[in-house]
Amino acid sequence: MAKRASLADPPAQLQVEPDLSPAHKRAIEGALRWAWQQLVAANDVVLNDGSEEAITAALETQLGRMEHGRRVAPGLKDFDHPVRGAKQRTSDGRIEKQPDLTFRPPTSRYQRVTNTAGWGCFVECKLIEDGHDSRTVKSYSDEGIRRFAVGEYAARMPSAMMIAFVRGNKQPAESLEPLLPLHGATTIARGKSADSCSTQHPRLSLVPSCVDVDLMHLWLLVPTKLNA
């Protein structure tokens, strides 16, 4: 009798989904920066005292604001509501992994999408605590970058995003830049500002059922006045 396929069995062939356009990627970055500034301007206590999950939820709330039937966050007027914590299928067929945020622009502009479940901009968020202690910095690497590098997140997508919520007076680059060459990164590119950069991970050579990924890094700093 033939073996019945399990939900955890890896797919025979992974369908690569089309990358988001540069304009949509810029829109997502701009909306995230805008949402962060809304929290900073309100002196939201979640930035000082909240957990990673609480800060992510606060960002989602800002991104979901509507006025007169239109989304308030700049650049996202045509996007679906950002999804928080939706489970994704990994490159080896597991189904329990959950990136923190997922952005999906209008599919009408992406005719080659085969299944929206595995398509979009998948974002993982990590909290870097005061003093940039080794535990939280290590989490950014091993529970963030690595998950993209081995295809646990965004297996079908050629790009994705990491976000750090950074507390304390220490600049994020000091702690996070040394992590960038880890997990098979072959290219490190500086962003247009000191709080962003990107790394490229050639996943196809390590995980045949996975597409290479360009991982953008955005480091959102809690202002010193909020840490006082």
Coordinates of N, CA and C in Angstrom, one line a residue:
M1 N 0.9 -1.2 0.0 CA 0.0 0.0 0.0 C 0.9 1.3 0.0
A2 N 0.6 2.2 -0.8 CA 1.4 3.4 -0.9 C 1.2 4.2 0.4
K3 N 2.4 4.8 0.7 CA 2.4 5.7 1.9 C 1.6 6.9 1.7
R4 N 0.7 7.3 2.6 CA -0.1 8.5 2.5 C 0.8 9.7 2.9
A5 N 0.7 10.7 2.0 CA 1.6 11.9 2.2 C 1.1 12.6 3.5
S6 N 2.1 13.1 4.3 CA 1.9 13.8 5.5 C 1.9 15.3 5.2
L7 N 1.2 16.1 6.0 CA 1.3 17.6 5.9 C 2.7 18.1 6.0
A8 N 3.5 17.3 6.7 CA 4.9 17.8 6.9 C 5.8 17.3 5.8
D9 N 5.4 16.5 4.9 CA 6.2 16.1 3.8 C 6.6 17.2 2.9
P10 N 7.9 17.4 2.5 CA 8.3 18.5 1.7 C 7.6 18.3 0.3
P11 N 7.3 19.4 -0.3 CA 6.8 19.4 -1.7 C 7.8 18.9 -2.6
A12 N 7.3 18.2 -3.7 CA 8.2 17.6 -4.7 C 9.0 18.7 -5.4
Q13 N 8.4 19.8 -5.6 CA 9.1 20.9 -6.3 C 8.5 22.3 -5.8
L14 N 9.4 23.1 -5.3 CA 9.0 24.4 -4.7 C 8.8 25.4 -5.8
Q15 N 7.6 26.0 -5.9 CA 7.3 27.0 -6.8 C 7.8 28.4 -6.4
V16 N 8.7 29.0 -7.1 CA 9.2 30.3 -6.7 C 8.2 31.3 -7.1
E17 N 7.9 32.2 -6.1 CA 7.0 33.3 -6.4 C 7.7 34.6 -6.8
P18 N 7.1 35.5 -7.5 CA 7.7 36.7 -8.0 C 8.1 37.6 -6.9
D19 N 9.2 38.3 -7.0 CA 9.6 39.3 -6.0 C 8.7 40.5 -6.0
L20 N 8.6 41.2 -4.9 CA 7.9 42.5 -4.9 C 8.7 43.5 -5.6
S21 N 8.1 44.5 -6.2 CA 8.7 45.5 -6.9 C 9.5 46.4 -6.0
P22 N 10.6 47.1 -6.5 CA 11.3 48.0 -5.6 C 10.4 49.1 -5.0
A23 N 9.4 49.5 -5.8 CA 8.5 50.6 -5.3 C 7.7 50.0 -4.1
H24 N 7.2 48.8 -4.1 CA 6.5 48.2 -3.0 C 7.4 47.9 -1.8
K25 N 8.6 47.6 -2.1 CA 9.5 47.4 -1.0 C 9.8 48.7 -0.2
R26 N 10.0 49.8 -1.0 CA 10.2 51.1 -0.4 C 8.9 51.5 0.4
A27 N 7.8 51.2 -0.2 CA 6.5 51.5 0.5 C 6.4 50.8 1.9
I28 N 6.8 49.6 1.9 CA 6.8 48.8 3.2 C 7.7 49.4 4.2
E29 N 9.0 49.7 3.7 CA 10.0 50.3 4.6 C 9.5 51.7 5.1
G30 N 8.9 52.5 4.2 CA 8.4 53.8 4.6 C 7.3 53.7 5.6
A31 N 6.4 52.7 5.4 CA 5.2 52.6 6.3 C 5.7 52.1 7.7
L32 N 6.7 51.2 7.7 CA 7.2 50.8 9.0 C 7.9 51.9 9.8
R33 N 8.7 52.7 9.1 CA 9.3 53.9 9.7 C 8.2 54.9 10.2
W34 N 7.2 55.1 9.4 CA 6.1 56.0 9.8 C 5.4 55.5 11.1
A35 N 5.1 54.2 11.1 CA 4.4 53.6 12.2 C 5.3 53.7 13.5
W36 N 6.6 53.5 13.3 CA 7.5 53.6 14.5 C 7.5 55.0 15.0
Q37 N 7.5 56.0 14.1 CA 7.6 57.4 14.5 C 6.3 57.8 15.2
Q38 N 5.2 57.2 14.8 CA 3.9 57.4 15.6 C 4.0 57.0 17.0
L39 N 4.6 55.9 17.2 CA 4.8 55.4 18.6 C 5.8 56.3 19.4
V40 N 6.9 56.7 18.7 CA 7.9 57.6 19.3 C 7.2 58.9 19.7
A41 N 6.5 59.5 18.8 CA 5.8 60.8 19.0 C 4.8 60.7 20.2
A42 N 4.2 59.6 20.3 CA 3.2 59.4 21.4 C 3.9 59.1 22.7
N43 N 5.2 58.9 22.7 CA 6.0 58.5 23.8 C 5.3 57.2 24.4
D44 N 5.0 56.3 23.5 CA 4.3 55.0 23.9 C 5.2 54.2 24.8
V45 N 4.6 53.9 26.0 CA 5.4 53.1 27.0 C 5.8 51.7 26.5
V46 N 5.1 51.2 25.4 CA 5.5 49.9 24.9 C 6.9 49.9 24.4
L47 N 7.4 51.0 24.0 CA 8.8 51.0 23.4 C 9.8 50.8 24.5
N48 N 9.5 51.3 25.7 CA 10.4 51.1 26.9 C 10.2 49.8 27.6
D49 N 8.9 49.4 27.8 CA 8.6 48.3 28.7 C 8.0 47.1 28.0
G50 N 7.6 47.2 26.8 CA 6.9 46.2 26.1 C 7.8 45.0 25.6
S51 N 7.2 43.9 25.5 CA 7.9 42.7 24.9 C 8.0 42.9 23.4
E52 N 8.7 42.0 22.8 CA 8.8 42.0 21.3 C 7.4 41.9 20.7
E53 N 6.6 41.0 21.2 CA 5.3 40.8 20.7 C 4.4 42.0 20.9
A54 N 4.5 42.7 22.0 CA 3.7 43.9 22.3 C 4.1 45.0 21.3
I55 N 5.4 45.2 21.1 CA 5.8 46.2 20.2 C 5.4 45.9 18.7
T56 N 5.5 44.6 18.3 CA 5.0 44.3 17.0 C 3.5 44.5 16.9
A57 N 2.8 44.2 17.9 CA 1.3 44.4 17.9 C 1.0 45.9 17.8
A58 N 1.8 46.7 18.5 CA 1.6 48.2 18.4 C 1.9 48.7 17.0
L59 N 2.9 48.2 16.4 CA 3.2 48.6 15.0 C 2.0 48.2 14.1
E60 N 1.5 46.9 14.3 CA 0.4 46.5 13.4 C -0.8 47.4 13.6
T61 N -1.1 47.8 14.8 CA -2.2 48.7 15.1 C -2.0 50.0 14.3
Q62 N -0.8 50.6 14.3 CA -0.6 51.8 13.6 C -0.7 51.6 12.1
L63 N -0.2 50.5 11.6 CA -0.3 50.2 10.2 C -1.7 50.0 9.7
G64 N -2.6 49.6 10.6 CA -4.0 49.2 10.3 C -4.9 50.4 10.4
R65 N -4.5 51.6 10.8 CA -5.4 52.7 11.0 C -6.0 53.2 9.7
M66 N -7.3 53.5 9.8 CA -8.1 53.9 8.6 C -8.7 55.3 8.9
E67 N -8.8 56.1 7.9 CA -9.5 57.4 7.9 C -10.2 57.6 6.6
H68 N -11.5 57.8 6.7 CA -12.4 58.1 5.5 C -12.2 56.9 4.5
G69 N -12.2 55.7 5.1 CA -12.1 54.5 4.2 C -10.8 54.2 3.6
R70 N -9.8 54.9 4.0 CA -8.4 54.7 3.4 C -7.4 54.5 4.5
R71 N -6.4 53.7 4.2 CA -5.4 53.4 5.1 C -4.5 54.6 5.4
V72 N -4.2 54.9 6.6 CA -3.4 56.1 7.0 C -2.0 56.0 6.7
A73 N -1.4 54.8 6.9 CA 0.0 54.6 6.7 C 0.4 54.9 5.2
P74 N 1.4 55.8 5.0 CA 1.8 56.1 3.7 C 2.3 54.9 2.9
G75 N 1.8 54.9 1.6 CA 2.3 53.9 0.7 C 1.5 52.6 0.7
L76 N 0.6 52.4 1.7 CA 0.0 51.1 1.8 C -1.5 51.1 1.5
K77 N -2.0 52.2 0.8 CA -3.4 52.3 0.5 C -4.0 51.2 -0.3
D78 N -3.2 50.5 -1.1 CA -3.7 49.4 -1.9 C -3.3 48.0 -1.3
F79 N -2.6 48.0 -0.2 CA -2.2 46.7 0.4 C -3.3 46.1 1.2
D80 N -3.2 44.8 1.3 CA -4.0 44.1 2.3 C -3.5 44.5 3.7
H81 N -4.4 44.3 4.8 CA -3.9 44.6 6.1 C -2.7 43.7 6.4
P82 N -1.6 44.2 7.0 CA -0.5 43.4 7.4 C -0.9 42.3 8.3
V83 N -0.5 41.1 8.0 CA -0.8 39.9 8.8 C 0.3 39.7 9.9
R84 N -0.2 39.5 11.1 CA 0.8 39.2 12.2 C 0.8 37.8 12.7
G85 N 1.9 37.1 12.6 CA 2.1 35.8 13.2 C 1.4 34.7 12.4
A86 N 1.3 34.8 11.1 CA 0.6 33.7 10.3 C 1.6 32.6 10.0
K87 N 1.2 31.4 10.2 CA 2.1 30.2 10.0 C 2.4 30.0 8.5
Q88 N 3.6 29.6 8.2 CA 4.1 29.4 6.9 C 4.7 28.0 6.7
R89 N 4.6 27.5 5.5 CA 5.3 26.2 5.2 C 6.7 26.5 4.9
T90 N 7.6 25.7 5.5 CA 9.1 25.9 5.3 C 9.5 25.1 4.1
S91 N 10.8 25.3 3.7 CA 11.3 24.7 2.5 C 11.2 23.1 2.6
D92 N 11.3 22.6 3.8 CA 11.2 21.1 4.0 C 9.8 20.6 4.4
G93 N 8.8 21.5 4.2 CA 7.5 21.0 4.4 C 6.8 21.2 5.8
R94 N 7.6 21.7 6.8 CA 7.0 21.9 8.1 C 6.0 23.1 8.0
I95 N 5.1 23.1 8.9 CA 4.0 24.2 8.9 C 3.9 25.0 10.1
E96 N 4.9 24.9 11.1 CA 4.6 25.6 12.3 C 5.4 26.9 12.5
K97 N 6.1 27.3 11.5 CA 6.9 28.5 11.6 C 6.1 29.8 11.3
Q98 N 6.3 30.9 12.1 CA 5.5 32.0 12.0 C 6.3 33.3 11.9
P99 N 6.6 33.9 10.8 CA 7.2 35.2 10.7 C 6.2 36.2 11.4
D100 N 6.8 37.3 11.9 CA 6.0 38.2 12.7 C 5.0 39.1 11.9
L101 N 5.4 39.5 10.7 CA 4.5 40.3 9.9 C 4.6 39.9 8.4
T102 N 3.5 40.0 7.7 CA 3.5 39.7 6.3 C 2.7 40.9 5.6
F103 N 3.4 41.4 4.6 CA 2.8 42.5 3.8 C 2.5 41.9 2.4
R104 N 1.3 42.2 1.9 CA 0.9 41.7 0.5 C 0.3 42.9 -0.3
P105 N 1.1 43.3 -1.3 CA 0.5 44.4 -2.2 C -0.5 43.8 -3.1
P106 N -1.2 44.6 -3.9 CA -2.2 44.1 -4.8 C -1.7 43.0 -5.8
T107 N -2.4 41.9 -5.8 CA -1.9 40.8 -6.6 C -2.2 41.1 -8.1
S108 N -3.1 42.0 -8.4 CA -3.3 42.4 -9.8 C -2.1 42.9 -10.5
R109 N -1.1 43.3 -9.7 CA 0.1 43.8 -10.4 C 1.2 42.7 -10.4
Y110 N 0.9 41.5 -10.0 CA 1.8 40.4 -10.0 C 1.1 39.1 -10.6
Q111 N 1.1 39.1 -11.9 CA 0.3 38.1 -12.6 C 1.0 36.7 -12.5
R112 N 2.2 36.6 -12.1 CA 2.9 35.3 -12.0 C 2.7 34.6 -10.6
V113 N 2.0 35.3 -9.7 CA 1.8 34.7 -8.4 C 1.0 33.4 -8.5
T114 N 1.5 32.3 -8.0 CA 0.7 31.0 -8.1 C -0.1 30.7 -6.8
N115 N 0.3 31.2 -5.7 CA -0.4 31.0 -4.4 C 0.0 32.1 -3.4
T116 N -1.0 32.8 -3.0 CA -0.7 33.9 -2.1 C -0.2 33.5 -0.7
A117 N -0.5 32.2 -0.3 CA -0.1 31.7 1.0 C 1.5 31.8 1.2
G118 N 2.2 31.6 0.1 CA 3.7 31.7 0.2 C 4.3 32.9 -0.4
W119 N 3.4 33.9 -0.7 CA 3.9 35.1 -1.4 C 3.7 36.4 -0.5
G120 N 4.6 37.3 -0.6 CA 4.5 38.5 0.1 C 5.9 38.9 0.7
C121 N 5.9 40.0 1.4 CA 7.1 40.4 2.2 C 7.0 39.9 3.6
F122 N 7.8 38.9 3.9 CA 7.7 38.3 5.2 C 8.8 38.9 6.1
V123 N 8.4 39.4 7.3 CA 9.2 40.2 8.2 C 9.3 39.5 9.6
E124 N 10.5 39.4 10.1 CA 10.8 38.9 11.4 C 11.3 40.0 12.3
C125 N 10.7 40.2 13.5 CA 11.1 41.2 14.4 C 11.8 40.7 15.6
K126 N 12.9 41.4 16.1 CA 13.6 41.0 17.3 C 13.8 42.2 18.1
L127 N 13.7 42.0 19.4 CA 13.9 43.1 20.4 C 15.4 43.0 20.9
I128 N 16.1 44.1 20.7 CA 17.5 44.2 21.3 C 17.4 45.0 22.6
E129 N 17.7 44.3 23.7 CA 17.4 44.9 25.0 C 18.5 45.9 25.3
D130 N 18.2 46.7 26.4 CA 19.2 47.7 26.9 C 20.6 47.0 27.1
G131 N 21.6 47.7 26.7 CA 22.9 47.2 26.8 C 23.3 46.2 25.8
H132 N 22.3 45.9 24.9 CA 22.5 44.9 23.8 C 23.2 43.6 24.3
D133 N 22.5 43.1 25.3 CA 23.0 41.8 25.9 C 23.1 40.7 24.9
S134 N 24.0 39.8 25.1 CA 24.3 38.8 24.1 C 23.2 37.9 23.8
R135 N 22.2 37.7 24.7 CA 21.1 36.8 24.5 C 20.2 37.4 23.4
T136 N 19.9 38.7 23.4 CA 19.0 39.2 22.4 C 19.7 39.4 21.1
V137 N 21.0 39.8 21.1 CA 21.7 39.9 19.9 C 21.8 38.5 19.2
K138 N 22.1 37.5 20.0 CA 22.2 36.1 19.5 C 20.8 35.7 18.9
S139 N 19.7 36.1 19.5 CA 18.4 35.8 18.9 C 18.2 36.4 17.6
Y140 N 18.7 37.7 17.4 CA 18.6 38.3 16.0 C 19.3 37.5 15.0
S141 N 20.4 36.8 15.3 CA 21.1 36.0 14.4 C 20.5 34.6 14.3
D142 N 20.4 33.9 15.4 CA 20.0 32.5 15.3 C 18.5 32.2 15.1
E143 N 17.7 33.1 15.6 CA 16.3 33.0 15.5 C 15.6 34.0 14.5
G144 N 16.5 34.7 13.8 CA 16.1 35.6 12.8 C 16.7 35.4 11.5
I145 N 17.9 35.8 11.3 CA 18.7 35.6 10.1 C 18.7 34.2 9.6
R146 N 19.0 33.3 10.6 CA 19.1 31.9 10.2 C 17.9 31.3 9.7
R147 N 16.7 31.7 10.2 CA 15.5 31.2 9.7 C 15.2 31.5 8.3
F148 N 15.6 32.6 7.9 CA 15.5 33.0 6.4 C 16.6 32.2 5.6
A149 N 17.8 32.1 6.2 CA 18.9 31.5 5.4 C 18.7 30.0 5.2
V150 N 18.0 29.3 6.0 CA 17.7 27.9 5.8 C 16.4 27.6 5.2
G151 N 15.6 28.7 4.9 CA 14.3 28.5 4.3 C 13.2 28.1 5.2
E152 N 13.3 28.4 6.5 CA 12.2 28.3 7.4 C 11.2 29.4 7.2
Y153 N 11.7 30.5 6.8 CA 10.8 31.7 6.4 C 11.0 32.0 5.0
A154 N 9.9 32.5 4.3 CA 10.0 33.0 3.0 C 10.7 32.1 2.0
A155 N 10.4 30.8 2.1 CA 11.1 29.8 1.2 C 10.8 30.1 -0.2
R156 N 9.7 30.6 -0.6 CA 9.4 30.8 -2.0 C 9.7 32.2 -2.5
M157 N 10.2 33.0 -1.6 CA 10.4 34.4 -2.0 C 11.9 34.8 -2.1
P158 N 12.2 35.6 -3.1 CA 13.6 36.0 -3.3 C 14.0 37.2 -2.4
S159 N 13.1 37.7 -1.6 CA 13.5 38.8 -0.7 C 12.6 38.7 0.6
A160 N 13.1 39.3 1.7 CA 12.4 39.3 3.0 C 13.0 40.4 3.8
M161 N 12.6 40.5 5.1 CA 13.0 41.6 5.9 C 13.2 41.2 7.4
M162 N 14.3 41.7 8.0 CA 14.5 41.6 9.5 C 14.4 43.0 10.1
I163 N 13.7 43.1 11.2 CA 13.6 44.3 12.0 C 14.1 44.1 13.4
A164 N 14.9 45.1 13.9 CA 15.4 45.1 15.2 C 14.7 46.3 15.9
F165 N 14.1 46.1 17.1 CA 13.7 47.1 18.0 C 14.8 47.3 19.0
V166 N 15.5 48.5 19.0 CA 16.7 48.6 19.7 C 16.5 49.6 20.9
R167 N 16.7 49.0 22.1 CA 16.7 49.9 23.3 C 18.1 50.2 23.8
G168 N 18.2 51.3 24.5 CA 19.5 51.6 25.1 C 20.2 52.7 24.2
N169 N 21.3 53.2 24.8 CA 22.0 54.3 24.1 C 23.0 53.8 23.0
K170 N 23.2 52.5 23.0 CA 24.2 51.9 22.1 C 23.6 51.9 20.6
Q171 N 24.4 52.4 19.7 CA 24.0 52.3 18.3 C 23.8 50.9 17.8
P172 N 22.8 50.6 17.1 CA 22.5 49.2 16.7 C 23.6 48.6 15.8
A173 N 24.3 49.4 15.0 CA 25.3 48.8 14.1 C 26.4 48.2 14.9
E174 N 26.7 48.8 16.0 CA 27.8 48.2 16.9 C 27.6 46.8 17.2
S175 N 26.4 46.4 17.5 CA 26.1 45.1 18.0 C 25.7 44.2 16.8
L176 N 25.0 44.7 15.8 CA 24.3 43.9 14.8 C 25.2 43.7 13.5
E177 N 26.0 44.7 13.2 CA 26.8 44.5 12.0 C 27.7 43.3 12.0
P178 N 28.3 42.9 13.2 CA 29.1 41.7 13.2 C 28.4 40.4 12.9
L179 N 27.0 40.5 13.0 CA 26.2 39.3 12.7 C 26.0 39.1 11.2
L180 N 26.1 40.1 10.4 CA 25.7 40.0 9.0 C 26.4 39.0 8.2
P181 N 27.7 38.7 8.4 CA 28.3 37.7 7.5 C 27.9 36.3 7.9
L182 N 27.2 36.1 9.0 CA 26.8 34.8 9.4 C 25.7 34.1 8.6
H183 N 25.6 32.8 8.7 CA 24.5 32.1 8.0 C 24.6 32.2 6.5
G184 N 25.8 32.1 6.0 CA 26.0 32.0 4.6 C 25.9 33.3 3.7
A185 N 25.8 34.4 4.3 CA 25.7 35.7 3.6 C 26.9 35.8 2.7
T186 N 26.7 36.1 1.4 CA 27.8 36.3 0.4 C 27.9 37.7 0.1
T187 N 26.9 38.6 0.3 CA 27.0 40.0 -0.1 C 26.3 40.8 1.1
I188 N 27.0 41.9 1.5 CA 26.5 42.8 2.4 C 26.5 44.2 1.8
A189 N 25.3 44.8 1.7 CA 25.2 46.1 1.1 C 24.7 47.1 2.1
R190 N 25.3 48.3 2.1 CA 24.9 49.3 3.0 C 23.6 49.9 2.5
G191 N 22.7 50.3 3.4 CA 21.5 51.0 3.0 C 21.7 52.5 2.8
K192 N 20.6 53.2 2.5 CA 20.7 54.6 2.3 C 20.9 55.4 3.6
S193 N 20.7 54.7 4.7 CA 20.8 55.3 6.0 C 21.6 54.3 6.9
A194 N 22.1 54.8 8.0 CA 22.9 54.0 8.9 C 22.1 52.9 9.6
D195 N 20.8 53.0 9.6 CA 19.9 52.0 10.3 C 19.4 50.9 9.3
S196 N 20.0 50.8 8.1 CA 19.5 49.8 7.2 C 20.6 49.2 6.4
C197 N 20.5 48.0 5.9 CA 21.4 47.3 5.1 C 20.7 46.1 4.5
S198 N 21.5 45.3 3.7 CA 20.9 44.1 3.2 C 22.0 43.0 3.1
T199 N 21.6 41.8 3.2 CA 22.5 40.6 3.1 C 21.9 39.7 2.1
Q200 N 22.7 39.0 1.3 CA 22.2 38.1 0.3 C 22.7 36.7 0.7
H201 N 21.7 35.7 0.8 CA 22.0 34.4 1.2 C 21.7 33.4 0.1
P202 N 22.7 32.7 -0.4 CA 22.5 31.7 -1.5 C 21.9 30.4 -1.0
R203 N 20.6 30.4 -0.8 CA 20.0 29.2 -0.2 C 19.9 28.0 -1.1
L204 N 19.9 28.3 -2.4 CA 19.7 27.2 -3.4 C 20.8 26.2 -3.3
S205 N 22.0 26.6 -3.0 CA 23.1 25.6 -2.9 C 23.0 24.8 -1.7
L206 N 22.4 25.3 -0.6 CA 22.2 24.5 0.6 C 20.9 23.8 0.7
V207 N 19.9 24.4 0.2 CA 18.5 23.8 0.3 C 17.9 23.8 -1.1
P208 N 18.0 22.7 -1.8 CA 17.6 22.6 -3.2 C 16.2 23.1 -3.4
S209 N 15.3 22.9 -2.4 CA 13.9 23.3 -2.6 C 13.6 24.7 -2.2
C210 N 14.7 25.6 -2.2 CA 14.5 26.9 -1.7 C 15.2 27.9 -2.7
V211 N 14.7 29.1 -2.8 CA 15.2 30.1 -3.7 C 16.2 31.0 -2.9
D212 N 17.2 31.5 -3.5 CA 18.1 32.5 -2.8 C 17.3 33.7 -2.3
V213 N 17.8 34.3 -1.2 CA 17.0 35.4 -0.7 C 17.9 36.6 -0.4
D214 N 17.4 37.8 -0.7 CA 18.0 39.1 -0.3 C 17.3 39.6 0.9
L215 N 18.0 39.7 2.0 CA 17.4 40.0 3.3 C 17.7 41.4 3.7
M216 N 16.6 42.3 3.7 CA 16.8 43.6 4.2 C 16.8 43.7 5.7
H217 N 17.6 44.5 6.3 CA 17.7 44.7 7.7 C 17.3 46.2 8.0
L218 N 16.4 46.4 8.9 CA 15.9 47.7 9.4 C 16.0 47.7 10.9
W219 N 16.8 48.7 11.4 CA 17.0 48.8 12.9 C 16.4 50.0 13.4
L220 N 15.3 49.9 14.2 CA 14.5 51.0 14.7 C 14.9 51.3 16.1
L221 N 15.4 52.4 16.4 CA 16.0 52.8 17.6 C 15.0 53.5 18.5
V222 N 14.9 53.1 19.8 CA 14.1 53.8 20.8 C 14.9 55.0 21.2
P223 N 14.4 56.3 21.0 CA 15.2 57.5 21.3 C 15.6 57.5 22.8
T224 N 16.7 58.2 23.0 CA 17.3 58.3 24.3 C 16.3 58.9 25.3
K225 N 15.5 59.9 24.9 CA 14.6 60.5 25.8 C 13.5 59.5 26.3
L226 N 13.2 58.5 25.5 CA 12.3 57.5 26.0 C 12.9 56.5 27.0
N227 N 14.2 56.4 26.9 CA 14.9 55.5 27.8 C 15.2 56.2 29.2
A228 N 15.1 57.5 29.2 CA 15.4 58.2 30.5 C 14.5 57.8 31.6

